[in-house]
Amino acid sequence: MSDFQIRLSGSGGQGLQLAAEILAGAMLSVGKRVAQSISYEPTSRGGLSRSDLVIGDEAVDYPLVTDLDCLLILDQIAVDGSLDIIRPSTVVLMDSDRVTAAPKVECKLVSMALVRAAQGIGNVRTANIIALSALAELSGFCQAATLRQMVEERMPPRFVALNLDALAKGIELARSAGSPE
Amino acid sequence: MSTDQNLQNLQGNRACALAAIHAGCRLFAGYPITPSSEIAESMSAELPKVGGVFVQMEDEIASMGAVIGASAGGVKAMTATSGPGFSLKQEALGYAALTEIPSVIINVMRGGPSTGMPTRPAQGDIMQARWGTHGDHPTVVLVPWSVEEVFAETIRAFNLAELLRTPVIILFDEVIGHLVETVDLARFQNPQITDRKWADGKIEGFKPYRDPGDGVPMMARPGDGRRVHTTGLSHGESGFPTQNAGEVEKFMSRLLGKIAKHRDEVERIDARCCDDADVVVVAYGITARAAHRAVSMLRDQGIKAGLFRPITLWPFPESAFKAVAEHARLVLVPEMNAGQLILEVERLVSDKTTVAGLNLFYGEPITPQQIVEKAEALLSQ
């Protein structure tokens, strides 16, 4: 695997930077090299927020994304900014409630009620981890066990159980969604 | 946990803080500002662990003052900021240059002018870093392009500040500051560290600004009995103010000439695929990462392209640049500004080759594809 490109996008406060940090740690733990960049607005909540990862077997030469392999969209605000780098092969996972107008470009689109699922397990803030887990399950860039291990290492102890539930929920959603179109 | 124990994911800003401590920095004074805030945050957590001092000052001006004061007292000191704060530091920066007090200033560039775009990258402070403070003054500016190089160049900044007794500025952009990369810092375990050249020998008759030969006077260790007068007024060897033409001429010539006397230690470049290059791309910071990819893409199309990357931006590595650029058909200078380093590039080689810029300043990094398209368009003209 060389230069696998992932973007986690949505609005500020949805935990996208944390999800990316956990994924970056997970990829490092299995011997990959990563470059993780961020883009956000000067507000503490709301506004476009995204974190991008370029993952390779060797040191990453160009650290920013140019052709996405995977894209998460957790909010409508994040749709337009990624249109140029979605390819027909890009797996796009979007929130079925928060994204009202899907990207109008050819891609492998999967829609799930990610935020609702987070509310369902008791904390809306776990949508980031549910989404990360679902995306990993859909496209296979990271083993579930590796993500579990990283959640246990990185999350504050009182949130570990909740986030392990979120990982399990993401896998469940991905399996019931089937293969990306 | 990594399969290779030396590897870690590290952010550019945090790398800067860790490297500063590694280089011996024991005082950080600053006023946090996006996109540099993680430097202050890391320093506040890490400095106390090594007996250092973190001070959040009331503003950027005071921060620079505190850095100068600490350094004059013998402590390696640093501040970090972004454009608006960098503007505020300019007067004190000139004071440090004139009084020859070593200091390290980090400017993580964001969109400007004024408060501009706090969370977006820019490279608009290239000329400010060279000429921001008034009057002729020596300037050393370093521009790393990766997290690992931020670590290396931060250590080098402290070493150069001590070697030259001058402020050293590190410029990187928001992308590099916030970029997390997998790095191996094993090679930095025992870095070469330059410490203060303290005055020794006779105390009587000590001249605090006498040239020992390499242009850099020995500094008196505070309280060692040597008499020192420190002023931002022009001064001679004694340190006391003077407007005597001969004394000022001698002092200024030494001040401005001392960097050139240490050119080998100061200048650092990275030239890739330049030997046979028809197109030389000159770039720094995140734009150089894009240019590096663009050079590969152009080569894949049969266009002989190369990358010339100043790691030391000021003084600009003139000889090394001329050697690779004079024989090129085209020199392309992509920058996230309206055209700043290109002025220096034009000064050096526009009589020998075509120089063109790619200037984008809307808060998004320049992409490899944009550089490729610009080069292709220029070559087809």
Coordinates of C-alpha atoms in Angstrom, one line a residue:
Chain A
M1 CA 0.0 0.0 0.0
S2 CA 1.5 3.3 -1.0
D3 CA 0.1 6.8 -0.6
F4 CA -3.4 5.8 0.6
Q5 CA -5.3 9.0 1.1
I6 CA -8.1 9.5 3.6
R7 CA -10.1 12.7 4.4
L8 CA -12.3 13.0 7.5
S9 CA -14.5 16.0 7.1
G10 CA -17.5 17.7 8.7
S11 CA -18.0 20.7 10.9
G12 CA -15.9 22.0 13.9
G13 CA -16.6 20.1 17.1
Q14 CA -17.4 16.7 15.5
G15 CA -14.1 15.2 16.7
L16 CA -12.5 14.8 13.3
Q17 CA -9.0 15.8 14.4
L18 CA -9.2 13.3 17.2
A19 CA -10.4 10.6 14.9
A20 CA -7.5 11.3 12.5
E21 CA -5.0 11.3 15.3
I22 CA -6.3 7.9 16.4
L23 CA -6.1 6.6 12.9
A24 CA -2.6 8.0 12.4
G25 CA -1.5 6.3 15.6
A26 CA -3.1 3.0 14.5
M27 CA -1.3 3.1 11.1
L28 CA 2.0 3.8 12.9
S29 CA 1.5 0.9 15.2
V30 CA 1.3 -1.5 12.2
G31 CA 4.5 0.0 10.6
K32 CA 3.1 2.5 8.2
R33 CA 4.3 6.1 7.8
V34 CA 1.7 8.9 7.9
A35 CA 1.3 12.5 7.1
Q36 CA -1.7 14.2 8.8
S37 CA -2.8 17.7 8.0
I38 CA -5.7 19.8 9.1
S39 CA -7.9 22.6 8.0
Y40 CA -10.4 24.4 10.2
E41 CA -12.0 27.7 10.7
P42 CA -11.2 30.2 13.4
T43 CA -14.3 29.3 15.5
S44 CA -14.4 26.9 18.4
R45 CA -17.5 25.1 17.0
G46 CA -19.0 25.0 13.6
G47 CA -17.4 25.9 10.3
L48 CA -15.6 23.5 8.0
S49 CA -13.2 21.1 9.7
R50 CA -11.2 18.4 8.1
S51 CA -8.2 16.2 8.7
D52 CA -6.4 14.5 6.0
L53 CA -4.1 11.5 6.1
V54 CA -1.6 10.2 3.6
I55 CA -0.4 6.7 4.5
G56 CA 2.5 4.9 3.0
D57 CA 5.0 2.1 3.6
E58 CA 7.9 4.6 3.2
A59 CA 8.2 8.2 4.3
V60 CA 5.5 10.3 2.6
D61 CA 7.0 12.7 0.1
Y62 CA 4.0 15.0 -0.6
P63 CA 2.0 15.2 2.7
L64 CA -1.3 16.6 1.4
V65 CA -4.1 14.7 -0.3
T66 CA -4.6 15.0 -4.1
D67 CA -6.7 11.9 -5.0
L68 CA -8.8 10.5 -2.2
D69 CA -9.2 6.8 -1.6
C70 CA -11.6 7.3 1.3
L71 CA -13.7 10.3 2.3
L72 CA -15.9 10.8 5.3
I73 CA -18.5 13.6 5.2
L74 CA -20.3 14.3 8.5
D75 CA -21.8 17.6 7.5
Q76 CA -23.1 19.3 4.4
I77 CA -20.6 22.2 4.9
A78 CA -17.8 19.8 3.9
V79 CA -19.2 18.5 0.6
D80 CA -18.0 21.2 -1.9
G81 CA -14.4 21.4 -0.7
S82 CA -13.7 17.8 -1.7
L83 CA -15.3 17.6 -5.1
D84 CA -12.0 18.1 -7.0
I85 CA -10.2 15.2 -5.3
I86 CA -13.0 12.6 -5.4
R87 CA -12.3 9.9 -8.0
P88 CA -14.6 7.2 -9.3
S89 CA -12.8 4.7 -7.0
T90 CA -13.2 6.9 -3.9
V91 CA -15.2 5.4 -1.1
V92 CA -17.4 8.2 0.2
L93 CA -19.1 7.6 3.5
M94 CA -21.6 10.4 4.4
D95 CA -24.1 11.0 7.2
S96 CA -27.6 10.4 5.8
D97 CA -29.1 13.2 8.0
R98 CA -26.4 15.8 8.1
V99 CA -25.6 15.7 4.4
T100 CA -28.7 16.7 2.4
A101 CA -27.1 17.0 -1.0
A102 CA -24.7 14.3 -1.8
P103 CA -21.6 15.1 -3.9
K104 CA -22.6 15.1 -7.5
V105 CA -19.5 13.3 -8.8
E106 CA -18.9 9.6 -9.6
C107 CA -17.7 7.7 -6.5
K108 CA -18.6 4.7 -4.3
L109 CA -21.1 6.4 -2.1
V110 CA -22.4 4.9 1.2
S111 CA -24.9 6.8 3.3
M112 CA -25.5 6.0 7.0
A113 CA -27.2 7.6 10.0
L114 CA -23.9 8.0 11.8
V115 CA -24.8 10.8 14.1
R116 CA -28.2 9.2 15.0
A117 CA -26.3 6.0 15.8
A118 CA -24.1 7.9 18.1
Q119 CA -27.1 9.3 19.9
G120 CA -28.4 5.7 20.0
I121 CA -25.4 4.5 22.0
G122 CA -25.7 7.4 24.4
N123 CA -23.3 10.2 23.2
V124 CA -23.6 12.2 20.0
R125 CA -19.8 12.9 20.3
T126 CA -19.0 9.3 19.4
A127 CA -20.1 9.9 15.8
N128 CA -16.5 10.4 14.8
I129 CA -15.4 7.0 16.1
I130 CA -18.5 5.2 14.7
A131 CA -17.7 6.8 11.3
L132 CA -14.0 6.0 11.5
S133 CA -14.8 2.4 12.3
A134 CA -17.4 2.1 9.6
L135 CA -15.0 3.6 7.0
A136 CA -12.2 1.2 8.0
E137 CA -14.6 -1.7 7.7
L138 CA -15.9 -0.6 4.3
S139 CA -12.5 -0.1 2.7
G140 CA -10.2 -2.2 4.8
F141 CA -7.4 0.3 5.4
C142 CA -7.2 -0.6 9.1
Q143 CA -8.0 -3.7 11.2
A144 CA -10.7 -3.3 13.8
A145 CA -8.4 -4.7 16.5
T146 CA -5.8 -2.0 15.7
L147 CA -8.4 0.7 16.1
R148 CA -9.6 -0.8 19.4
Q149 CA -6.0 -0.9 20.7
M150 CA -5.5 2.7 19.8
V151 CA -8.8 3.8 21.4
E152 CA -7.7 2.1 24.6
E153 CA -4.3 3.8 24.5
R154 CA -5.4 7.3 23.5
M155 CA -8.8 7.9 25.1
P156 CA -9.2 9.1 28.6
P157 CA -10.1 6.0 30.7
R158 CA -13.6 7.0 31.4
F159 CA -14.4 7.3 27.7
V160 CA -12.8 4.0 26.6
A161 CA -15.8 1.7 27.0
L162 CA -18.1 4.2 25.2
N163 CA -15.7 4.5 22.3
L164 CA -15.2 0.7 22.1
D165 CA -19.0 0.6 21.7
A166 CA -18.7 3.2 19.0
L167 CA -16.2 1.1 17.1
A168 CA -18.5 -2.0 17.3
K169 CA -21.4 0.1 16.1
G170 CA -19.4 1.3 13.1
I171 CA -18.6 -2.2 12.1
E172 CA -22.3 -3.2 12.5
L173 CA -23.4 -0.3 10.3
A174 CA -20.8 -1.1 7.6
R175 CA -21.7 -4.7 7.5
S176 CA -25.4 -4.0 7.1
A177 CA -24.7 -1.4 4.4
G178 CA -22.9 -4.0 2.2
S179 CA -20.3 -3.1 -0.4
P180 CA -19.9 0.5 -1.6
E181 CA -21.7 1.1 -4.9
Chain B
M1 CA 3.4 1.7 20.2
S2 CA 5.3 1.3 17.0
T3 CA 7.0 -1.7 15.3
D4 CA 10.0 0.5 15.1
Q5 CA 10.7 2.1 18.5
N6 CA 12.3 5.1 17.0
L7 CA 9.3 6.2 14.9
Q8 CA 6.7 8.5 16.2
N9 CA 3.9 10.7 14.9
L10 CA 4.9 14.3 15.7
Q11 CA 3.4 17.7 14.8
G12 CA 5.6 20.4 13.3
N13 CA 4.9 22.9 16.1
R14 CA 5.5 20.3 18.8
A15 CA 8.7 19.2 17.1
C16 CA 9.9 22.8 17.2
A17 CA 9.3 23.0 21.0
L18 CA 11.0 19.7 21.7
A19 CA 14.0 20.6 19.6
A20 CA 14.3 23.9 21.3
I21 CA 14.6 22.2 24.7
H22 CA 17.0 19.6 23.1
A23 CA 19.1 22.5 22.0
G24 CA 19.3 24.0 25.5
C25 CA 16.4 26.5 25.5
R26 CA 15.4 27.1 29.0
L27 CA 13.1 30.1 28.7
F28 CA 10.1 30.6 26.5
A29 CA 8.2 33.8 26.6
G30 CA 5.2 34.2 24.3
Y31 CA 1.7 35.2 23.6
P32 CA -0.1 32.3 22.0
I33 CA -1.4 32.9 18.5
T34 CA -2.8 30.6 15.8
P35 CA -1.3 28.8 14.1
S36 CA 1.8 28.7 16.4
S37 CA 0.0 28.0 19.7
E38 CA 1.1 24.4 20.1
I39 CA 4.6 25.6 20.4
A40 CA 3.7 27.7 23.5
E41 CA 1.5 24.9 24.8
S42 CA 4.3 22.3 24.5
M43 CA 6.8 24.6 26.1
S44 CA 4.5 25.2 29.0
A45 CA 4.3 21.5 29.6
E46 CA 7.9 20.5 28.8
L47 CA 10.1 23.3 30.1
P48 CA 9.3 22.9 33.8
K49 CA 10.4 19.3 33.5
V50 CA 13.9 20.4 32.7
G51 CA 14.1 23.3 35.1
G52 CA 13.2 25.8 32.5
V53 CA 10.8 28.7 32.7
F54 CA 7.6 29.3 30.6
V55 CA 6.1 32.8 30.8
Q56 CA 3.0 33.8 29.1
M57 CA 3.5 37.5 28.6
E58 CA 1.0 40.3 28.2
D59 CA 1.7 40.7 24.5
E60 CA 4.2 39.9 21.8
I61 CA 6.4 43.0 22.4
A62 CA 6.9 42.0 26.0
S63 CA 7.6 38.4 24.9
M64 CA 10.5 39.5 22.7
G65 CA 11.8 41.7 25.5
A66 CA 11.7 38.8 28.0
V67 CA 13.6 36.6 25.5
I68 CA 16.3 39.3 25.1
G69 CA 16.5 39.8 28.9
A70 CA 16.8 36.1 29.6
S71 CA 19.5 35.6 26.9
A72 CA 21.5 38.6 28.1
G73 CA 21.4 36.8 31.5
G74 CA 22.9 33.7 29.9
V75 CA 19.8 31.6 29.2
K76 CA 19.0 30.3 25.8
A77 CA 15.6 31.7 25.0
M78 CA 12.9 31.6 22.4
T79 CA 9.5 33.0 21.4
A80 CA 6.9 31.9 18.9
T81 CA 4.3 33.8 17.0
S82 CA 2.5 34.4 13.7
G83 CA 2.2 37.4 11.4
P84 CA 0.5 39.9 13.7
G85 CA 2.8 39.1 16.6
F86 CA 5.8 39.0 14.4
S87 CA 5.0 42.6 13.4
L88 CA 4.9 43.6 17.0
K89 CA 8.3 42.0 17.7
Q90 CA 10.1 43.9 15.0
E91 CA 11.5 46.8 17.1
A92 CA 12.8 44.5 19.8
L93 CA 14.2 42.2 17.2
G94 CA 16.3 45.1 15.9
Y95 CA 17.5 45.8 19.5
A96 CA 18.6 42.2 19.7
A97 CA 20.5 42.5 16.4
L98 CA 22.2 45.7 17.4
T99 CA 23.1 44.6 21.0
E100 CA 24.0 41.2 19.6
I101 CA 22.0 39.2 22.0
P102 CA 21.3 35.6 20.8
S103 CA 17.6 34.8 20.4
V104 CA 15.3 32.5 18.5
I105 CA 12.0 33.7 17.0
I106 CA 9.5 31.4 15.4
N107 CA 7.0 32.8 12.9
V108 CA 4.4 30.2 11.8
M109 CA 3.0 32.1 8.8
R110 CA -0.7 32.6 8.2
G111 CA -2.7 34.6 5.8
G112 CA -2.2 38.4 6.0
P113 CA -1.9 41.3 6.1
S114 CA -3.2 42.3 9.6
T115 CA -5.1 39.5 11.4
G116 CA -5.8 38.0 7.9
M117 CA -6.6 34.4 7.9
P118 CA -5.6 32.8 11.3
T119 CA -6.0 29.2 10.3
R120 CA -4.8 29.3 6.7
P121 CA -1.2 29.0 5.4
A122 CA 0.7 31.8 3.7
Q123 CA 4.3 32.7 2.9
G124 CA 3.8 36.5 3.1
D125 CA 6.5 37.3 5.7
I126 CA 9.5 36.5 3.6
M127 CA 10.6 40.1 3.1
Q128 CA 9.4 41.1 6.6
A129 CA 11.7 38.5 8.0
R130 CA 14.6 40.1 6.1
W131 CA 13.7 43.8 6.5
G132 CA 11.0 44.0 9.1
T133 CA 13.0 45.9 11.7
H134 CA 14.4 49.3 10.6
G135 CA 18.0 50.0 9.7
D136 CA 20.6 47.8 8.1
H137 CA 20.9 44.7 10.2
P138 CA 22.2 41.2 10.0
T139 CA 19.5 38.6 9.4
V140 CA 19.4 34.8 9.6
V141 CA 16.2 33.1 8.5
L142 CA 15.6 29.3 8.2
V143 CA 12.7 27.7 6.3
P144 CA 12.2 24.0 7.0
W145 CA 9.9 21.9 4.8
S146 CA 9.0 18.9 7.0
V147 CA 8.5 18.0 10.6
E148 CA 11.9 16.4 10.9
E149 CA 13.5 19.4 9.3
V150 CA 11.7 21.7 11.8
F151 CA 13.4 19.7 14.5
A152 CA 16.8 19.9 12.8
E153 CA 16.6 23.6 12.0
T154 CA 15.4 24.6 15.4
I155 CA 18.5 23.1 16.9
R156 CA 20.5 24.8 14.3
A157 CA 18.8 28.1 15.0
F158 CA 19.9 28.0 18.6
N159 CA 23.5 27.1 17.5
L160 CA 23.6 29.9 14.9
A161 CA 22.2 32.4 17.4
E162 CA 25.0 31.6 19.8
L163 CA 27.7 31.3 17.2
L164 CA 26.8 34.7 15.6
R165 CA 25.3 36.5 18.6
T166 CA 22.3 37.4 16.6
P167 CA 18.6 36.8 16.5
V168 CA 17.7 33.8 14.3
I169 CA 14.2 33.5 12.8
I170 CA 12.5 30.3 11.7
L171 CA 9.7 30.7 9.3
F172 CA 7.3 28.0 8.5
D173 CA 3.7 28.1 7.3
E174 CA 0.5 26.9 8.9
V175 CA 0.6 23.6 7.0
I176 CA 4.1 22.7 8.3
G177 CA 3.2 23.9 11.8
H178 CA 0.1 21.7 12.0
L179 CA 1.4 18.8 9.9
V180 CA 1.9 15.5 11.8
E181 CA 4.5 13.2 10.2
T182 CA 6.0 9.9 11.2
V183 CA 9.5 10.8 12.1
D184 CA 12.7 9.1 13.4
L185 CA 14.5 11.4 15.8
A186 CA 17.2 8.9 16.6
R187 CA 19.9 10.8 14.7
F188 CA 19.2 13.8 17.0
Q189 CA 20.0 12.0 20.2
N190 CA 23.4 13.7 20.7
P191 CA 23.2 16.8 18.5
Q192 CA 26.1 19.2 18.2
I193 CA 25.3 22.1 20.5
T194 CA 27.0 25.5 20.3
D195 CA 27.1 27.4 23.6
R196 CA 27.8 31.0 24.4
K197 CA 31.3 32.2 23.7
W198 CA 31.9 33.8 27.1
A199 CA 34.7 36.3 27.6
D200 CA 37.8 35.1 29.4
G201 CA 41.2 36.6 30.2
K202 CA 41.7 39.9 31.8
I203 CA 38.8 41.7 33.4
E204 CA 40.4 45.1 33.4
G205 CA 40.1 46.9 30.1
F206 CA 37.4 44.5 28.7
K207 CA 35.7 45.8 25.6
P208 CA 32.3 44.1 25.2
Y209 CA 32.1 44.8 21.4
R210 CA 35.8 44.1 20.4
D211 CA 36.1 41.9 17.3
P212 CA 38.2 38.9 18.3
G213 CA 38.7 38.2 14.5
D214 CA 35.6 36.3 13.4
G215 CA 33.4 39.3 13.8
V216 CA 31.6 38.0 16.9
P217 CA 32.6 39.6 20.2
M218 CA 32.9 37.6 23.4
M219 CA 30.0 38.2 25.8
A220 CA 30.6 39.0 29.4
R221 CA 29.0 36.5 31.8
P222 CA 26.7 38.6 33.9
G223 CA 28.2 39.3 37.3
D224 CA 31.7 38.2 36.4
G225 CA 33.2 41.6 37.1
R226 CA 33.5 42.8 33.6
R227 CA 31.9 46.2 32.9
V228 CA 29.3 46.1 30.2
H229 CA 27.0 48.8 28.8
T230 CA 24.2 47.6 26.7
T231 CA 22.3 50.1 24.5
G232 CA 20.2 50.2 21.4
L233 CA 22.1 53.4 20.4
S234 CA 25.0 53.0 18.0
H235 CA 28.1 52.1 19.9
G236 CA 31.7 51.4 19.6
E237 CA 33.9 48.6 21.1
S238 CA 33.2 50.0 24.6
G239 CA 29.5 49.6 24.3
F240 CA 28.8 53.2 25.1
P241 CA 26.8 55.3 22.6
T242 CA 28.7 57.1 19.9
Q243 CA 27.9 59.0 16.7
N244 CA 31.6 59.3 15.8
A245 CA 31.7 58.5 12.0
G246 CA 34.8 56.3 12.2
E247 CA 33.6 54.3 15.2
V248 CA 30.1 53.8 13.8
E249 CA 31.4 52.8 10.4
K250 CA 33.7 50.2 12.0
F251 CA 30.9 48.9 14.2
M252 CA 28.3 48.6 11.5
S253 CA 30.8 46.9 9.1
R254 CA 31.6 44.3 11.7
L255 CA 27.9 43.8 12.5
L256 CA 26.8 43.4 8.9
G257 CA 29.9 41.4 7.9
K258 CA 29.9 38.8 10.7
I259 CA 27.3 36.6 9.0
A260 CA 29.4 36.4 5.8
K261 CA 32.4 35.4 7.8
H262 CA 30.5 32.3 8.9
R263 CA 28.8 31.7 5.6
D264 CA 29.7 28.0 5.5
E265 CA 27.9 27.4 8.8
V266 CA 24.9 29.6 7.9
E267 CA 24.0 28.6 4.4
R268 CA 22.2 25.4 3.8
I269 CA 20.4 24.3 0.6
D270 CA 18.8 21.2 -0.9
A271 CA 19.2 20.8 -4.7
R272 CA 17.5 17.9 -6.4
C273 CA 17.7 16.9 -10.0
C274 CA 19.3 20.2 -10.8
D275 CA 22.4 19.1 -12.7
D276 CA 20.7 18.7 -16.1
A277 CA 17.6 20.8 -15.4
D278 CA 16.0 23.0 -18.0
V279 CA 13.4 24.1 -15.5
V280 CA 14.6 24.9 -11.9
V281 CA 11.8 25.4 -9.4
V282 CA 12.8 27.5 -6.4
A283 CA 10.6 26.8 -3.4
Y284 CA 10.5 26.6 0.4
G285 CA 8.2 25.3 3.2
I286 CA 5.1 23.3 2.1
T287 CA 5.4 24.8 -1.4
A288 CA 8.7 23.0 -1.8
R289 CA 7.0 19.7 -0.9
A290 CA 4.6 20.4 -3.8
A291 CA 7.5 21.5 -6.0
H292 CA 9.3 18.2 -5.3
R293 CA 6.3 16.2 -6.4
A294 CA 5.9 18.5 -9.4
V295 CA 9.5 17.9 -10.5
S296 CA 8.9 14.1 -10.5
M297 CA 5.7 14.7 -12.5
L298 CA 7.5 16.9 -15.1
R299 CA 10.4 14.4 -15.3
D300 CA 7.8 11.6 -16.0
Q301 CA 6.7 13.7 -19.0
G302 CA 10.2 14.1 -20.3
I303 CA 10.8 17.6 -19.0
K304 CA 14.1 18.0 -17.3
A305 CA 13.0 19.7 -14.0
G306 CA 14.9 20.3 -10.8
L307 CA 14.2 21.7 -7.3
F308 CA 16.4 24.3 -5.6
R309 CA 15.3 24.7 -2.0
P310 CA 17.0 27.2 0.3
I311 CA 16.9 25.9 3.8
T312 CA 18.6 29.1 4.9
L313 CA 16.5 31.7 3.2
W314 CA 18.4 34.7 4.4
P315 CA 21.2 35.3 3.7
F316 CA 20.1 33.8 0.4
P317 CA 22.6 31.2 -0.8
E318 CA 23.6 33.1 -3.9
S319 CA 26.5 31.1 -5.2
A320 CA 24.9 27.7 -4.9
F321 CA 21.7 29.1 -6.5
K322 CA 23.5 30.8 -9.4
A323 CA 25.5 27.6 -10.1
V324 CA 22.3 25.6 -10.8
A325 CA 20.0 28.3 -12.2
E326 CA 22.1 30.1 -14.7
H327 CA 22.0 27.2 -17.2
A328 CA 18.3 26.6 -16.9
R329 CA 15.8 27.7 -19.6
L330 CA 13.3 28.7 -16.9
V331 CA 13.4 29.4 -13.2
L332 CA 9.9 29.1 -11.6
V333 CA 9.3 30.5 -8.2
P334 CA 6.0 29.3 -6.7
E335 CA 5.1 31.2 -3.5
M336 CA 2.0 31.6 -1.3
N337 CA 2.4 35.4 -1.6
A338 CA 2.2 38.1 -4.3
G339 CA 5.9 37.6 -5.3
Q340 CA 8.6 38.0 -2.6
L341 CA 11.5 35.6 -3.0
I342 CA 11.2 36.0 -6.7
L343 CA 12.6 39.5 -6.3
E344 CA 15.9 38.0 -5.0
V345 CA 15.8 35.3 -7.7
E346 CA 15.4 37.9 -10.4
R347 CA 18.2 40.0 -9.0
L348 CA 20.5 37.1 -9.2
V349 CA 19.7 35.4 -12.6
S350 CA 17.3 37.4 -14.7
D351 CA 20.1 38.4 -17.0
K352 CA 20.9 34.8 -17.8
T353 CA 17.5 33.1 -17.8
T354 CA 13.7 33.5 -17.7
V355 CA 12.3 33.9 -14.2
A356 CA 8.6 33.5 -13.6
G357 CA 6.4 33.3 -10.5
L358 CA 3.4 31.3 -9.5
N359 CA 1.7 33.4 -6.8
L360 CA -1.3 32.2 -5.0
F361 CA -2.4 33.9 -1.8
Y362 CA -5.9 32.8 -1.0
G363 CA -5.1 30.6 2.0
E364 CA -4.7 27.2 0.2
P365 CA -1.4 25.5 -0.3
I366 CA -0.1 25.4 -3.9
T367 CA -0.6 22.0 -5.4
P368 CA 2.0 19.9 -7.4
Q369 CA -0.5 20.0 -10.3
Q370 CA -0.6 23.8 -10.3
I371 CA 3.2 24.0 -10.5
V372 CA 3.3 21.4 -13.3
E373 CA 0.6 23.3 -15.3
K374 CA 2.4 26.7 -14.8
A375 CA 5.7 25.1 -16.0
E376 CA 4.1 23.6 -19.0
A377 CA 2.4 26.8 -20.0
L378 CA 5.6 28.8 -19.7
L379 CA 7.6 26.3 -21.7
S380 CA 5.1 26.3 -24.5
Q381 CA 5.2 30.0 -24.9

